[in-house]
Backbone as numpy.savetxt, mean C-alpha at the origin, in Angstrom:
# Nx Ny Nz CAx CAy CAz Cx Cy Cz
13.93 14.58 -11.66 12.96 15.68 -11.44 13.88 17.00 -11.49
13.68 17.78 -12.28 14.27 19.08 -12.45 13.40 20.11 -11.60
14.06 20.49 -10.42 13.46 21.53 -9.42 14.26 22.45 -9.07
13.77 23.63 -8.95 14.42 24.79 -8.55 15.29 24.52 -7.34
16.41 24.79 -7.33 17.26 24.58 -6.17 16.87 25.66 -5.05
16.35 25.27 -3.92 16.02 26.33 -2.84 15.99 25.67 -1.38
16.04 26.41 -0.52 15.93 25.75 0.97 14.73 25.14 1.18
13.72 25.16 0.23 12.45 24.71 0.56 12.14 23.60 -0.57
13.16 22.75 -0.84 12.97 21.68 -1.72 11.99 20.57 -1.20
11.92 20.09 0.06 11.13 19.26 0.64 9.85 19.65 0.48
9.64 20.89 0.72 8.05 21.37 0.69 7.61 21.23 -0.83
8.61 21.50 -1.70 8.19 21.51 -3.24 7.84 20.15 -3.50
8.65 19.15 -2.90 8.39 17.63 -3.27 7.14 17.36 -2.62
6.78 17.83 -1.43 5.73 17.24 -0.75 4.23 17.92 -1.53
4.34 19.10 -2.14 3.46 19.77 -2.93 3.24 18.68 -4.09
4.39 18.46 -4.85 4.26 17.61 -6.05 3.48 16.41 -5.93
3.76 15.81 -4.61 3.34 14.35 -4.33 2.02 14.45 -3.54
1.38 15.74 -3.50 0.10 15.69 -2.54 -0.91 14.76 -3.08
-1.78 14.12 -2.41 -2.92 13.40 -2.76 -3.73 14.20 -3.61
-4.08 13.51 -4.89 -4.85 14.24 -5.74 -4.09 14.74 -6.99
-2.82 14.83 -6.70 -1.90 15.50 -7.95 -1.27 14.47 -8.78
-1.22 13.12 -8.50 -0.49 12.17 -9.19 -1.52 11.22 -9.91
-2.18 11.72 -10.74 -3.10 10.98 -11.50 -2.28 9.82 -12.39
-2.91 8.69 -12.64 -2.26 7.54 -13.39 -3.46 6.96 -14.30
-2.99 6.72 -15.45 -3.84 6.00 -16.39 -3.42 4.39 -16.28
-4.40 3.69 -15.86 -3.96 2.37 -15.48 -4.21 1.43 -16.86
-4.41 2.01 -17.78 -4.53 1.30 -19.19 -3.07 1.21 -19.85
-2.14 1.82 -19.21 -0.87 2.07 -19.89 0.30 1.92 -18.87
1.35 1.46 -19.38 2.38 1.28 -18.53 3.07 2.67 -18.60
3.82 3.10 -17.52 4.24 2.33 -16.41 3.21 2.51 -15.23
3.03 1.49 -14.37 2.22 1.63 -13.12 3.09 1.76 -12.00
4.38 1.80 -12.25 5.33 2.12 -11.07 6.41 3.26 -11.79
6.55 4.19 -11.19 7.34 5.11 -11.87 8.30 5.81 -10.57
9.61 5.69 -10.85 10.39 6.27 -9.80 11.25 7.48 -10.51
11.32 8.48 -9.71 12.14 9.58 -10.18 13.08 10.19 -9.03
14.00 10.75 -9.34 14.97 11.21 -8.41 15.05 12.88 -8.35
15.27 13.36 -7.36 15.37 14.84 -7.25 16.67 15.10 -6.49
17.64 15.81 -7.03 18.90 16.06 -6.27 18.96 17.63 -5.51
19.36 17.62 -4.38 19.46 18.90 -3.80 21.06 18.98 -3.62
21.57 19.44 -4.70 23.16 19.44 -4.66 23.76 20.62 -3.60
22.83 21.52 -3.34 23.39 22.41 -2.07 23.61 21.52 -0.84
22.71 20.78 -0.57 22.79 20.08 0.81 23.41 18.57 0.73
23.69 18.26 -0.76 24.20 16.93 -1.04 23.32 15.90 -0.50
21.81 16.07 -0.83 20.85 15.16 -0.57 20.23 14.69 -1.81
19.72 13.60 -1.80 19.04 12.98 -3.01 17.67 12.40 -2.42
16.54 12.72 -3.34 15.30 12.27 -2.89 14.82 11.28 -4.15
14.09 10.32 -3.55 13.32 9.16 -4.44 11.83 9.60 -4.25
11.31 9.84 -5.45 9.90 9.99 -5.60 9.22 8.61 -6.35
8.46 8.10 -5.50 7.73 6.85 -6.01 6.34 7.12 -6.26
6.00 6.84 -7.51 4.62 7.14 -7.96 4.27 5.56 -8.50
3.30 5.00 -7.79 2.88 3.82 -8.10 1.28 3.58 -7.91
0.74 2.46 -8.48 -0.59 2.14 -8.37 -0.72 0.91 -7.51
-1.69 0.86 -6.69 -1.98 -0.22 -5.66 -2.37 -1.61 -6.51
-2.77 -1.48 -7.78 -2.94 -2.63 -8.55 -1.75 -3.44 -8.79
-0.61 -2.85 -8.71 0.57 -3.54 -9.09 1.52 -3.77 -7.75
1.27 -3.00 -6.56 2.22 -3.22 -5.62 1.50 -2.79 -4.27
1.72 -3.41 -3.19 1.00 -3.14 -2.02 2.13 -2.66 -1.03
1.96 -2.57 0.31 2.79 -2.10 1.19 3.80 -2.87 1.39
3.73 -4.28 1.43 4.67 -5.27 1.48 5.70 -5.14 0.49
5.08 -5.07 -0.87 6.03 -4.91 -2.01 6.81 -3.62 -1.95
6.23 -2.64 -1.52 6.87 -1.31 -1.32 8.00 -1.35 -0.34
7.77 -1.91 0.93 8.83 -2.08 1.81 9.94 -2.90 1.36
9.74 -3.95 0.41 10.74 -4.68 -0.15 11.59 -3.78 -1.13
10.99 -3.16 -1.87 11.59 -2.23 -3.06 12.53 -1.11 -2.02
12.06 -0.63 -0.98 12.82 0.40 -0.26 13.93 -0.35 0.42
13.68 -1.49 1.01 14.72 -2.31 1.62 15.85 -2.67 0.76
15.58 -3.05 -0.70 16.52 -3.32 -1.50 17.44 -2.13 -1.99
16.76 -0.92 -2.12 17.40 0.28 -2.38 18.25 0.94 -1.40
17.87 0.66 -0.06 18.80 0.94 1.09 20.02 0.08 1.04
19.69 -1.09 0.80 20.88 -1.99 0.71 21.93 -1.72 -0.13
21.39 -1.17 -1.43 22.22 -0.91 -2.46 22.95 0.52 -2.24
22.16 1.37 -1.81 22.74 2.69 -1.51 23.84 2.57 -0.36
23.63 1.70 0.69 24.69 1.58 1.70 25.77 0.76 1.36
25.88 0.36 0.06 27.00 -0.47 -0.34 27.07 -1.79 0.04
25.80 -2.29 0.23 25.68 -3.66 0.58 24.94 -4.32 -0.55
25.17 -4.06 -1.66 24.36 -4.59 -2.92 24.65 -6.26 -3.07
25.77 -6.64 -2.58 25.89 -8.09 -2.62 24.93 -8.85 -1.80
24.37 -8.29 -0.76 23.14 -8.96 0.02 22.08 -9.08 -0.55
21.76 -8.37 -1.79 20.48 -8.39 -2.45 20.15 -9.82 -2.78
19.02 -10.16 -2.60 18.58 -11.65 -2.91 18.61 -11.78 -4.53
18.98 -13.18 -4.94 18.83 -13.42 -6.22 17.38 -13.22 -6.78
17.32 -12.59 -7.96 16.16 -12.23 -8.55 15.31 -13.55 -8.85
14.04 -13.74 -8.69 13.33 -15.05 -8.91 12.81 -14.90 -10.32
13.00 -15.88 -11.21 12.25 -15.77 -12.62 10.66 -15.50 -12.55
10.11 -14.79 -13.35 8.60 -14.54 -13.20 8.03 -15.76 -13.44
8.53 -16.89 -14.28 7.74 -18.14 -14.62 7.76 -19.00 -13.19
8.73 -18.90 -12.46 8.85 -19.56 -11.25 7.77 -19.04 -10.25
7.60 -17.63 -10.12 6.69 -16.99 -9.41 5.28 -17.52 -9.65
4.98 -17.55 -10.98 3.61 -18.05 -11.45 3.50 -19.34 -11.12
4.38 -20.16 -11.32 4.39 -21.62 -10.89 3.92 -21.78 -9.50
4.78 -21.00 -8.63 4.44 -21.05 -7.19 2.95 -20.61 -6.96
2.53 -19.52 -7.56 1.26 -19.01 -7.49 0.23 -20.17 -7.90
0.32 -20.67 -8.88 -0.57 -21.72 -9.27 -0.68 -22.90 -8.55
0.27 -23.20 -7.99 0.50 -24.41 -7.03 -0.07 -24.06 -5.75
-0.03 -22.81 -5.20 -0.66 -22.40 -3.94 -2.23 -22.41 -4.16
-2.50 -21.79 -5.31 -4.00 -21.97 -5.45 -4.63 -23.38 -5.59
-3.86 -24.11 -6.01 -4.27 -25.56 -6.14 -4.41 -26.27 -4.84
-3.51 -25.85 -3.87 -3.49 -26.42 -2.59 -4.47 -25.59 -1.64
-4.54 -24.15 -1.70 -5.36 -23.37 -0.96 -6.33 -22.64 -1.67
-7.64 -23.02 -1.68 -8.49 -22.46 -2.64 -9.03 -20.93 -2.08
-8.47 -20.01 -2.21 -8.96 -18.67 -1.68 -10.29 -18.12 -2.15
-10.49 -18.42 -3.28 -11.67 -17.92 -4.11 -12.77 -18.61 -3.43
-12.72 -19.85 -3.28 -13.77 -20.71 -2.70 -14.17 -20.34 -1.31
-13.12 -20.07 -0.40 -13.24 -19.77 1.02 -13.97 -18.27 1.19
-13.41 -17.31 0.22 -14.15 -15.99 0.26 -15.60 -15.93 -0.07
-15.82 -16.70 -1.14 -17.11 -16.86 -1.79 -18.11 -17.38 -0.75
-17.59 -18.34 0.02 -18.32 -18.81 1.13 -18.64 -17.73 2.12
-17.37 -17.14 2.57 -17.54 -16.31 3.62 -18.48 -15.14 3.42
-18.51 -14.67 2.07 -19.23 -13.47 1.80 -20.43 -13.65 0.93
-20.97 -14.90 0.99 -22.00 -15.25 0.03 -23.43 -14.27 0.26
-23.36 -13.84 1.56 -24.63 -13.09 1.80 -24.56 -11.64 1.39
-23.59 -11.27 0.99 -23.26 -9.83 0.37 -23.72 -9.88 -1.16
-24.69 -9.15 -1.38 -25.40 -9.07 -2.82 -25.15 -7.62 -3.54
-24.74 -6.62 -2.75 -24.50 -5.26 -3.30 -23.32 -4.62 -2.77
-23.01 -3.66 -3.35 -21.67 -2.84 -2.72 -22.05 -2.34 -1.54
-21.14 -2.01 -0.50 -21.21 -1.46 0.85 -20.53 0.00 0.74
-21.42 1.00 1.01 -20.98 2.35 0.59 -21.21 2.93 2.23
-20.08 3.37 2.83 -20.26 3.96 4.12 -20.89 5.42 3.99
-21.80 5.67 4.81 -22.65 6.92 4.83 -23.36 7.26 3.65
-23.75 6.03 2.76 -24.44 6.10 1.64 -23.85 6.86 0.51
-22.61 6.97 0.47 -21.79 7.53 -0.59 -21.46 6.67 -1.74
-22.43 6.68 -2.85 -22.16 5.85 -3.93 -21.48 6.60 -5.11
-21.58 7.91 -5.18 -21.20 8.58 -6.33 -20.30 9.74 -5.95
-19.08 9.49 -5.72 -18.10 10.47 -5.37 -17.74 11.06 -6.70
-17.55 12.38 -6.63 -17.31 13.38 -7.78 -15.86 14.10 -7.10
-15.18 14.44 -8.25 -13.98 15.38 -8.06 -12.67 14.65 -8.11
-11.70 15.25 -7.81 -10.26 14.71 -8.10 -9.65 14.13 -6.83
-10.32 14.18 -5.76 -9.71 13.70 -4.64 -9.02 14.85 -3.74
-8.90 15.91 -4.41 -8.10 17.09 -3.74 -8.54 17.52 -2.47
-9.85 17.17 -2.07 -10.48 17.65 -0.83 -10.13 16.53 0.37
-9.49 15.35 -0.19 -9.33 14.15 0.80 -8.25 14.56 1.82
-8.70 14.32 3.17 -7.61 14.54 4.17 -6.98 13.38 4.70
-5.73 13.40 5.18 -5.25 12.13 5.89 -4.81 12.32 7.25
-4.97 11.24 8.06 -4.70 11.52 9.47 -3.64 10.32 9.70
-2.63 10.79 10.36 -1.62 9.62 10.77 -1.58 9.50 12.22
-1.79 8.46 12.81 -1.77 8.41 14.28 -1.08 7.24 14.86
-0.10 7.55 15.66 0.83 6.50 16.02 0.02 5.95 17.34
0.11 4.46 17.33 -0.62 3.82 18.51 0.44 3.73 19.63
-0.18 3.70 20.96 0.93 3.62 21.94 1.54 2.36 21.83
2.94 2.26 22.14 3.62 1.07 22.06 2.96 -0.01 22.62
2.38 -0.11 23.92 1.73 -1.04 24.42 0.74 -1.61 23.72
-0.22 -0.77 23.14 -1.33 -1.32 22.33 -0.74 -2.02 21.16
0.19 -1.17 20.45 0.99 -1.88 19.17 1.40 -3.19 19.44
2.04 -3.48 20.65 2.69 -4.83 20.99 1.65 -5.80 21.19
0.42 -5.22 21.78 -0.66 -6.24 22.10 -1.37 -6.76 20.64
-1.34 -5.73 19.87 -1.99 -6.08 18.44 -1.12 -7.10 17.75
0.12 -7.05 17.79 1.16 -7.71 17.05 0.99 -9.03 17.69
1.00 -9.15 19.05 0.93 -10.48 19.66 -0.19 -11.21 19.36
-1.30 -10.50 19.36 -2.59 -11.02 18.93 -2.54 -11.78 17.56
-2.20 -10.78 16.75 -2.29 -11.17 15.22 -1.34 -12.60 14.99
-0.19 -12.32 15.77 0.75 -13.54 15.63 0.13 -14.80 16.25
-0.48 -14.80 17.30 -0.93 -15.92 17.97 -2.09 -16.38 17.13
-2.71 -15.66 16.24 -3.85 -16.09 15.29 -3.16 -16.45 14.02
-1.83 -16.50 13.86 -1.29 -16.99 12.45 -1.48 -15.69 11.23
-1.55 -14.54 11.69 -2.03 -13.66 10.69 -0.91 -12.39 10.65
-0.84 -11.58 9.96 -0.01 -10.36 9.96 -1.06 -9.11 10.74
-0.29 -8.19 11.34 -1.02 -7.24 11.74 -1.86 -6.44 10.73
-1.27 -6.46 9.48 -2.08 -5.77 8.45 -3.54 -6.59 8.20
-3.58 -7.81 8.23 -4.78 -8.48 8.21 -5.64 -8.09 9.37
-5.17 -8.06 10.60 -6.13 -7.51 11.70 -6.60 -6.13 11.38
-5.90 -5.12 10.91 -6.39 -3.96 10.64 -7.38 -3.72 9.56
-7.10 -4.76 8.53 -8.02 -4.78 7.36 -9.46 -5.19 7.84
-9.38 -6.23 8.78 -10.57 -6.80 9.24 -11.37 -5.66 10.14
-10.60 -5.03 10.99 -11.22 -3.86 11.63 -11.78 -2.83 10.72
-10.88 -2.42 9.60 -11.47 -1.44 8.84 -12.80 -1.86 8.14
-12.88 -3.22 8.02 -14.02 -3.96 7.19 -15.30 -3.56 8.21
-15.08 -3.74 9.53 -15.96 -3.55 10.49 -16.53 -2.12 10.46
-15.53 -1.39 10.44 -15.90 0.13 10.51 -16.71 0.57 9.34
-16.41 0.14 8.24 -17.18 0.43 6.87 -18.45 -0.26 7.12
-18.58 -1.51 7.57 -19.88 -2.25 7.70 -20.82 -1.27 8.61
-20.25 -0.87 9.79 -21.21 -0.05 10.68 -21.47 1.23 10.09
-20.52 1.86 9.36 -21.01 3.13 8.82 -22.01 3.08 7.60
-22.25 1.88 7.14 -22.98 1.56 6.05 -24.19 0.85 6.68
-24.49 0.90 7.82 -25.58 0.14 8.38 -25.72 -1.31 7.72
-24.65 -2.09 7.77 -24.69 -3.43 7.16 -24.39 -4.34 8.43
-24.97 -5.53 8.45 -24.73 -6.37 9.51 -23.53 -7.22 9.56
-22.56 -7.26 8.35 -21.51 -7.96 8.04 -20.63 -8.02 9.29
-20.19 -9.15 9.72 -19.14 -9.50 10.81 -19.71 -8.93 12.12
-20.91 -8.78 12.22 -21.37 -8.27 13.59 -21.83 -9.51 14.48
């Protein structure tokens, strides 16, 4: 990225990457776009990642960041050997034959016959510019208990949070699912 060198480069990048400013046409590649911005005055480099959730989730993003940090720290030899895509597909097909997730979720959600919209919002207009985000750090004790609970149930903390979010959406849309 060619940005004006200023003391406020971080704010420029924050504005550039604000929600609603990074549209993406999902019918064309790339759905993952990496750009760098150099702050030569401070000898800093920034990586701007624009990606669509269709191709990568938080686990994949963490892996990408981990590999970039390994490379930048001079430990590139520790990077895992790339897996051939055909091997990944073979593993996925084998996993599906052993554990039929589609059948499981079809049975679990068979009573749901229509989309669930919280607060009866079925027609959202606009570019998302009015969307606000909130980041809230959980107390360490609660975070530890959540991780222990999810671990004891054989799932990740992310699965636990997705289930909780599903309950919130259900209750905000007056649906009985999961109650």
